[in-house]
Amino acid sequence: MVERPQESAPLGRRARKKDATVRSAVAGRLQRAAVVSRDRVLRRFWVSQMVSEMGDWIGLLGIAALLYENTGLALAASASLAALYLPYLFAPLLVGWTAKIPPRRLLIGADFLRAGLILFLLVPDLPWGALLALVFLASVPTSVYEATRAAAVPEYAPDDETREDALVLFQSTQQVASMIGFLVGGAALALVGFGFAIGLNALSFLVSGLLLLGVPQLDPLADITDTARGLLRNGIRALVGRPLLRRAVLLSVVSASTIMAGEALVVVYATEFRHPGFAGPLAALMAFVAALLGLVLPRQRSSADLMRLSALTMAAGAILTIASFSLPESVVPALAGYIGLGIISAPGALTYVVAVREMAPAIRAPVFALVQVVLMGGQAVVAVLAGSLADLTSVSTSIAMWQVPTVLVSAWVLAASFVAYVSANVARQRARASRRARAVTPRAPRPPRSPAPSPAPPVSRAPRAPERPALPTKN
């Protein structure tokens, strides 16, 4: 019989205690998500976002199929994506102008306007140029809608903790909405046709607007005296002048853009190792990992701690993705690679929390609009370049190489955080040493005080008696 070392029992207890801590942390996150879902206003925003996001992805497939059927040109189908993204270039100015409108009124109006414009796509015999123009017009209120919603939701939360729980929940489940939207849109195209998919898109906007009718009114995010250019300048000044906000935005934009390589090439990648049916499950796996990890990651920490955690998580996911796609193409590396992409995407919820903390309510909408411009442009550029690189090398190589920027930016964020931490510690040590030196150094003896001069006698202010004249004397 082998004698066990005496340390095994304490280690086992510590391991069990650690597992219990992890389980309690996960249970706590799920409990906080349940708290958000029980809030009537936040629940309406959440369901509205899920329905609207699913409609966007369903409509994307339906519009591309409509244009391809009407023209027979792949260019027309791909141009629909450009028409959807192009209005985001003007979003910062549009949001600056609309920030003086109460958010509830603006969001409901944008939903109903989008539904009407999308339904016009079903008018028969429209030229493909008119169809693209309608897609562009329908996307204009979408660009304003998303920035306004991102800025308004934090103002409806009853307290800071619930606000941050809501931001994480909304950001995490956004991946689930896109996954469901693609699955429903693909099924609608296969079973019914593009007309049904476009109709579902319009219906999702109507449902979203009706849900927001039950949300209480909120004051405009900007003062009536603020100008669009002034709000835009304040947003740019906040991005430039606040290091944590700048790092959060940069990390979010770079990671969200680089994972687009895996999303854009998932069908081609699954086809290359002769499992084309794996494209849907791989994309669903990435979305599931991102949503689950986004809910589990701790967020009740300082903004600096959240940035360090986000950078470490994204770097770990990028390294796993690079290693997996460097292996020969098979099922196991494919699963590991798309799990890595989901890990990269998960901390986007934490960087969203940091960004909201670092911004005043009046400049949130312009800043989010600026971020949307860079984000949408980055995703479109990476999707095109990733395909070109895949043609020159291979799909696996292209996906792996596009994760290198995430590793570099994460390393930069960690290095900047470390420098700030060291600088703060050095400043604290110097201040402590200065206080200690003042306490130890003996004080110089004070010179003896000279005796104080005696006070002058008080002057009597009593009225003096009048002098009497002298009496006359006899001779």
XYZ file of C-alpha atoms in Angstrom:
475
model
C 0.000 0.000 0.000
C 1.404 3.354 -1.029
C 1.414 5.911 1.733
C -0.097 9.223 0.674
C 1.742 12.374 1.517
C 0.171 14.362 4.302
C -0.320 17.403 2.066
C -2.794 15.648 -0.219
C -5.768 16.166 2.042
C -5.348 19.921 2.426
C -4.716 20.240 -1.299
C -7.867 18.245 -1.992
C -9.855 20.456 0.321
C -8.440 23.534 -1.364
C -9.293 22.117 -4.785
C -12.854 21.380 -3.678
C -13.106 24.831 -2.166
C -11.859 26.363 -5.438
C -14.403 24.368 -7.454
C -17.142 25.510 -5.106
C -15.969 29.099 -5.513
C -16.089 28.808 -9.304
C -19.564 27.260 -9.155
C -20.788 29.959 -6.821
C -19.326 32.632 -9.133
C -21.130 31.145 -12.140
C -24.348 30.888 -10.127
C -23.915 34.501 -9.063
C -23.531 35.666 -12.675
C -26.649 33.764 -13.716
C -28.518 35.195 -10.747
C -27.530 38.725 -11.756
C -28.710 37.999 -15.311
C -32.026 36.886 -13.846
C -32.220 40.160 -11.908
C -31.837 42.098 -15.156
C -34.472 39.998 -16.898
C -36.950 40.675 -14.051
C -36.626 44.436 -14.468
C -39.578 45.445 -16.665
C -37.842 48.229 -18.577
C -34.529 46.441 -19.089
C -36.380 43.266 -20.122
C -38.201 45.188 -22.825
C -34.929 46.619 -24.110
C -33.314 43.192 -24.047
C -36.108 41.411 -25.930
C -36.336 44.332 -28.353
C -32.626 44.086 -29.097
C -32.751 40.314 -29.565
C -35.714 40.533 -31.943
C -34.190 43.427 -33.876
C -30.772 41.748 -34.172
C -32.299 38.498 -35.410
C -34.305 40.460 -37.960
C -31.165 42.212 -39.196
C -29.392 38.918 -39.944
C -32.510 37.346 -41.476
C -32.936 40.416 -43.672
C -29.278 40.372 -44.709
C -29.707 36.919 -46.259
C -33.075 37.787 -47.783
C -31.869 41.041 -49.373
C -28.770 39.382 -50.841
C -30.946 36.590 -52.290
C -33.406 39.148 -53.741
C -30.679 41.124 -55.486
C -28.989 38.004 -56.819
C -32.251 36.627 -58.208
C -33.153 39.927 -59.890
C -29.740 40.521 -61.468
C -27.886 37.206 -61.546
C -24.796 39.156 -60.437
C -22.769 38.245 -57.377
C -21.642 41.886 -57.330
C -25.197 43.060 -56.684
C -25.559 40.624 -53.783
C -22.283 41.710 -52.203
C -23.159 45.384 -52.809
C -26.090 44.958 -50.408
C -23.580 44.567 -47.572
C -21.862 47.795 -48.625
C -25.246 49.568 -48.742
C -25.949 48.364 -45.195
C -22.608 49.588 -43.829
C -22.221 52.848 -45.754
C -24.618 54.940 -43.573
C -22.421 54.262 -40.537
C -19.888 56.664 -42.049
C -22.353 59.500 -41.417
C -23.569 58.191 -38.051
C -21.472 60.558 -35.862
C -23.043 63.680 -37.399
C -26.522 62.144 -37.512
C -26.318 61.129 -33.855
C -25.140 64.623 -32.935
C -28.243 66.080 -34.544
C -30.668 63.542 -33.082
C -29.218 63.572 -29.533
C -31.664 66.378 -28.648
C -34.653 64.071 -29.302
C -35.902 61.969 -26.357
C -34.386 58.479 -26.828
C -37.669 56.582 -26.504
C -39.325 58.637 -29.230
C -36.283 58.318 -31.488
C -35.975 54.531 -31.078
C -39.661 53.850 -31.703
C -39.725 56.147 -34.735
C -36.596 54.494 -36.163
C -38.114 51.013 -35.747
C -41.334 51.915 -37.553
C -39.462 53.780 -40.291
C -37.170 50.814 -40.910
C -40.115 48.434 -41.099
C -41.814 50.559 -43.764
C -38.673 50.956 -45.877
C -37.901 47.230 -45.738
C -41.431 46.367 -46.906
C -40.922 48.561 -49.998
C -38.300 46.020 -51.132
C -41.149 43.618 -51.897
C -42.603 45.933 -54.566
C -42.301 43.951 -57.831
C -40.145 44.932 -60.813
C -37.943 47.453 -58.984
C -34.537 47.972 -60.648
C -31.604 46.751 -58.615
C -30.305 50.310 -58.194
C -33.587 51.270 -56.511
C -33.351 48.190 -54.298
C -29.866 49.174 -53.172
C -31.084 52.724 -52.509
C -33.875 51.363 -50.305
C -31.367 49.196 -48.417
C -29.203 52.280 -47.871
C -32.151 54.373 -46.658
C -33.294 51.619 -44.294
C -29.804 51.440 -42.813
C -29.628 55.186 -42.065
C -32.007 55.005 -39.063
C -30.298 51.762 -38.012
C -26.959 53.535 -37.551
C -28.617 56.180 -35.339
C -30.748 53.581 -33.555
C -27.842 51.415 -32.378
C -25.764 54.324 -31.052
C -28.778 55.846 -29.249
C -29.806 52.532 -27.711
C -26.262 51.886 -26.463
C -26.221 55.327 -24.828
C -29.769 55.202 -23.395
C -29.903 51.736 -21.825
C -27.468 52.627 -18.976
C -29.729 55.537 -17.982
C -32.697 53.208 -17.377
C -30.860 50.937 -14.921
C -31.928 51.424 -11.273
C -28.354 51.219 -9.902
C -24.747 50.870 -11.046
C -24.531 47.119 -10.457
C -27.686 46.373 -12.435
C -26.511 48.734 -15.178
C -23.273 46.824 -15.678
C -25.064 43.462 -15.490
C -27.452 44.666 -18.199
C -24.607 45.857 -20.437
C -22.837 42.494 -20.161
C -26.053 40.535 -20.751
C -27.007 42.597 -23.805
C -23.534 42.349 -25.318
C -23.173 38.613 -24.656
C -26.545 37.566 -26.029
C -25.995 39.622 -29.174
C -23.937 36.703 -30.503
C -26.843 34.351 -29.830
C -29.193 36.645 -31.751
C -26.926 36.625 -34.806
C -26.650 32.832 -34.649
C -30.436 32.390 -34.473
C -30.923 34.992 -37.204
C -28.643 33.151 -39.615
C -30.301 29.810 -38.878
C -33.841 31.182 -39.295
C -32.891 33.207 -42.373
C -31.281 30.200 -44.031
C -34.313 28.061 -43.282
C -36.663 30.768 -44.618
C -34.721 31.001 -47.875
C -34.632 27.230 -48.306
C -38.262 26.521 -47.430
C -40.213 29.631 -48.497
C -38.101 32.249 -50.292
C -36.491 35.648 -49.929
C -39.853 37.422 -49.666
C -40.634 35.624 -46.416
C -37.179 36.462 -45.007
C -37.611 40.154 -45.835
C -41.100 40.101 -44.316
C -39.677 38.621 -41.101
C -37.126 41.423 -41.032
C -39.848 44.086 -41.244
C -41.925 42.262 -38.626
C -38.972 42.224 -36.217
C -38.747 46.027 -36.396
C -42.471 46.386 -35.714
C -42.255 44.081 -32.691
C -39.216 45.979 -31.397
C -41.024 49.306 -31.669
C -44.146 47.973 -29.929
C -42.020 46.645 -27.060
C -40.379 50.033 -26.581
C -43.786 51.713 -26.291
C -43.888 50.377 -22.734
C -40.589 52.087 -21.803
C -40.862 55.327 -19.782
C -39.829 58.599 -21.364
C -36.262 59.815 -20.864
C -34.891 63.304 -21.256
C -32.737 63.967 -24.343
C -29.146 62.803 -23.982
C -27.853 66.220 -25.050
C -28.888 69.715 -24.039
C -30.910 71.740 -26.505
C -28.042 74.261 -26.722
C -25.476 71.627 -27.739
C -24.564 71.497 -31.415
C -23.845 68.362 -33.437
C -20.273 69.457 -34.082
C -19.789 70.293 -30.418
C -20.961 66.851 -29.321
C -18.747 65.241 -31.939
C -15.738 67.275 -30.756
C -16.448 66.262 -27.166
C -16.597 62.619 -28.212
C -13.277 62.830 -30.042
C -11.748 64.689 -27.085
C -12.916 61.919 -24.748
C -11.397 59.225 -26.957
C -8.090 61.074 -27.176
C -7.853 62.285 -23.597
C -8.949 59.233 -21.601
C -6.444 56.360 -21.775
C -8.779 53.664 -20.441
C -11.544 54.623 -22.867
C -9.073 54.686 -25.754
C -7.687 51.248 -24.887
C -11.161 49.767 -24.428
C -12.317 51.011 -27.830
C -9.121 49.924 -29.607
C -9.204 46.447 -28.085
C -12.889 46.025 -28.999
C -12.466 47.216 -32.577
C -9.354 45.143 -33.306
C -10.691 41.905 -31.789
C -14.144 42.255 -33.403
C -12.548 42.947 -36.781
C -10.049 40.081 -36.705
C -12.616 37.423 -35.748
C -14.508 38.481 -38.879
C -11.941 36.407 -40.805
C -13.280 33.273 -39.149
C -16.906 34.287 -39.663
C -16.456 35.241 -43.323
C -14.565 32.042 -44.195
C -16.468 29.508 -42.098
C -18.301 28.002 -45.087
C -15.135 27.756 -47.180
C -13.161 26.327 -44.252
C -15.739 23.615 -43.543
C -15.863 22.750 -47.234
C -12.087 22.399 -47.496
C -11.945 19.477 -45.092
C -15.054 17.984 -46.728
C -17.532 18.726 -43.960
C -19.559 21.642 -45.385
C -22.393 20.905 -42.982
C -20.077 21.924 -40.127
C -20.230 25.611 -41.105
C -23.399 26.264 -39.124
C -22.328 24.357 -35.978
C -18.899 26.019 -36.001
C -20.423 29.511 -36.163
C -22.950 28.517 -33.496
C -20.135 27.169 -31.275
C -18.254 30.461 -31.512
C -21.379 32.434 -30.579
C -22.193 30.061 -27.704
C -18.689 30.318 -26.193
C -18.739 34.116 -26.511
C -22.148 34.398 -24.838
C -21.392 31.954 -22.014
C -17.946 33.331 -21.224
C -19.254 36.885 -21.404
C -21.754 36.072 -18.658
C -19.200 34.282 -16.473
C -16.324 36.777 -16.590
C -16.222 38.956 -13.435
C -17.135 42.580 -13.918
C -17.449 44.052 -10.400
C -13.883 45.355 -10.516
C -12.117 48.570 -11.328
C -11.860 49.649 -14.953
C -8.092 48.999 -14.967
C -8.639 45.435 -13.706
C -11.334 44.819 -16.336
C -8.974 45.999 -19.075
C -6.224 43.650 -17.881
C -8.672 40.738 -17.733
C -10.022 41.548 -21.216
C -6.535 41.728 -22.726
C -5.443 38.462 -21.101
C -8.599 36.648 -22.245
C -8.370 37.943 -25.809
C -4.669 37.077 -26.042
C -5.351 33.545 -24.772
C -8.156 33.072 -27.297
C -6.018 34.413 -30.159
C -3.108 32.110 -29.264
C -5.470 29.112 -29.129
C -6.914 30.092 -32.523
C -3.481 30.507 -34.121
C -2.287 27.157 -32.750
C -5.461 25.325 -33.848
C -5.511 26.665 -37.396
C -1.805 25.888 -37.765
C -2.623 22.164 -37.477
C -3.807 20.025 -40.400
C -7.465 20.599 -41.206
C -9.752 18.228 -39.304
C -12.699 18.361 -36.936
C -10.796 18.722 -33.649
C -8.612 21.707 -34.721
C -11.693 23.296 -36.269
C -13.629 23.027 -33.001
C -10.667 24.326 -30.990
C -10.113 27.197 -33.435
C -13.692 28.429 -33.299
C -13.745 28.056 -29.517
C -10.706 30.351 -29.556
C -12.588 32.879 -31.696
C -15.452 32.783 -29.201
C -13.001 33.447 -26.356
C -11.660 36.477 -28.248
C -15.173 37.838 -28.666
C -16.323 37.302 -25.051
C -14.510 40.222 -23.300
C -16.238 42.703 -25.581
C -18.866 42.901 -22.827
C -16.211 44.013 -20.317
C -14.736 46.665 -22.610
C -18.288 47.919 -23.159
C -18.673 48.334 -19.384
C -15.376 50.247 -19.187
C -16.399 52.526 -22.056
C -19.731 53.380 -20.397
C -17.973 54.113 -17.097
C -15.517 56.480 -18.759
C -18.096 58.592 -20.620
C -20.609 61.210 -19.566
C -24.174 60.461 -20.779
C -24.195 63.419 -23.192
C -21.248 62.134 -25.254
C -22.042 58.409 -25.223
C -24.084 58.445 -28.416
C -21.474 60.393 -30.473
C -18.656 58.177 -29.170
C -20.571 54.984 -29.946
C -21.319 56.352 -33.414
C -17.603 56.994 -33.981
C -16.802 53.487 -32.804
C -19.419 52.050 -35.176
C -17.730 53.764 -38.118
C -14.378 52.160 -37.331
C -15.931 48.826 -36.351
C -18.068 48.386 -39.446
C -15.286 49.582 -41.711
C -12.771 47.285 -40.030
C -15.014 44.252 -40.315
C -15.728 44.888 -43.989
C -12.040 45.401 -44.799
C -10.939 42.297 -42.884
C -13.629 40.165 -44.558
C -12.381 41.168 -48.020
C -8.673 40.904 -47.201
C -9.105 37.583 -45.405
C -10.692 36.120 -48.523
C -7.891 37.442 -50.701
C -5.252 36.042 -48.345
C -7.050 32.691 -48.277
C -6.862 32.532 -52.090
C -3.116 33.186 -51.963
C -2.324 30.810 -49.069
C -5.070 28.778 -47.368
C -8.161 29.432 -45.290
C -6.485 28.183 -42.110
C -3.458 30.396 -42.648
C -5.599 33.442 -43.320
C -7.708 32.983 -40.179
C -4.612 32.350 -38.057
C -2.674 35.344 -39.385
C -5.565 37.727 -38.769
C -5.440 36.918 -35.050
C -1.883 38.289 -34.747
C -3.124 41.923 -34.421
C -5.284 40.865 -31.470
C -2.234 39.378 -29.730
C -0.185 42.538 -30.381
C -2.882 44.967 -29.196
C -3.583 42.827 -26.119
C 0.129 42.833 -25.285
C 0.221 46.620 -25.688
C -2.781 47.055 -23.369
C -1.170 44.797 -20.771
C 2.146 46.661 -21.044
C 0.435 50.047 -20.708
C -1.528 48.760 -17.720
C 1.650 47.435 -16.117
C 3.446 50.748 -16.622
C 0.509 52.640 -15.095
C 0.438 50.203 -12.157
C 4.183 50.547 -11.542
C 4.011 54.338 -11.826
C 1.158 54.477 -9.306
C 3.065 52.211 -6.908
C 6.242 54.304 -7.218
C 4.232 57.472 -6.528
C 2.654 55.840 -3.464
C 6.051 54.662 -2.202
C 7.522 58.129 -2.603
C 4.607 59.717 -0.789
C 4.896 57.150 2.018
C 8.658 57.699 2.277
C 8.167 61.449 2.374
C 5.639 61.137 5.209
C 7.964 58.775 7.084
C 10.916 61.151 6.670
C 8.917 64.042 8.031
C 7.901 61.936 11.014
C 11.503 60.818 11.817
C 13.399 64.090 11.264
C 13.810 65.939 14.661
C 12.412 69.376 14.796
C 14.807 72.271 15.338
C 14.505 73.859 18.814
C 12.500 76.967 18.865
C 14.218 80.151 20.045
C 13.129 81.358 23.502
C 10.339 83.743 23.403
C 11.034 87.261 24.573
C 8.836 88.415 27.446
C 5.796 90.083 26.273
C 5.632 93.782 27.084
C 3.427 94.654 29.991
C 0.151 96.006 28.890
C -0.399 99.698 29.196
C -2.776 100.699 31.963
C -6.240 101.121 30.717
C -7.262 104.599 29.999
C -10.275 105.628 31.957
C -13.026 106.909 29.804
C -15.053 108.338 32.689
C -15.920 111.996 32.190
C -13.672 114.257 34.126
C -15.282 116.627 36.689
C -15.132 120.261 35.652
C -12.500 122.309 37.456
C -13.860 124.734 40.089
C -12.479 128.236 40.229
C -10.287 129.039 43.297
C -11.974 130.932 46.171
C -10.855 134.502 46.687
C -8.599 135.092 49.767
C -8.810 138.022 52.218
C -5.868 140.356 52.624
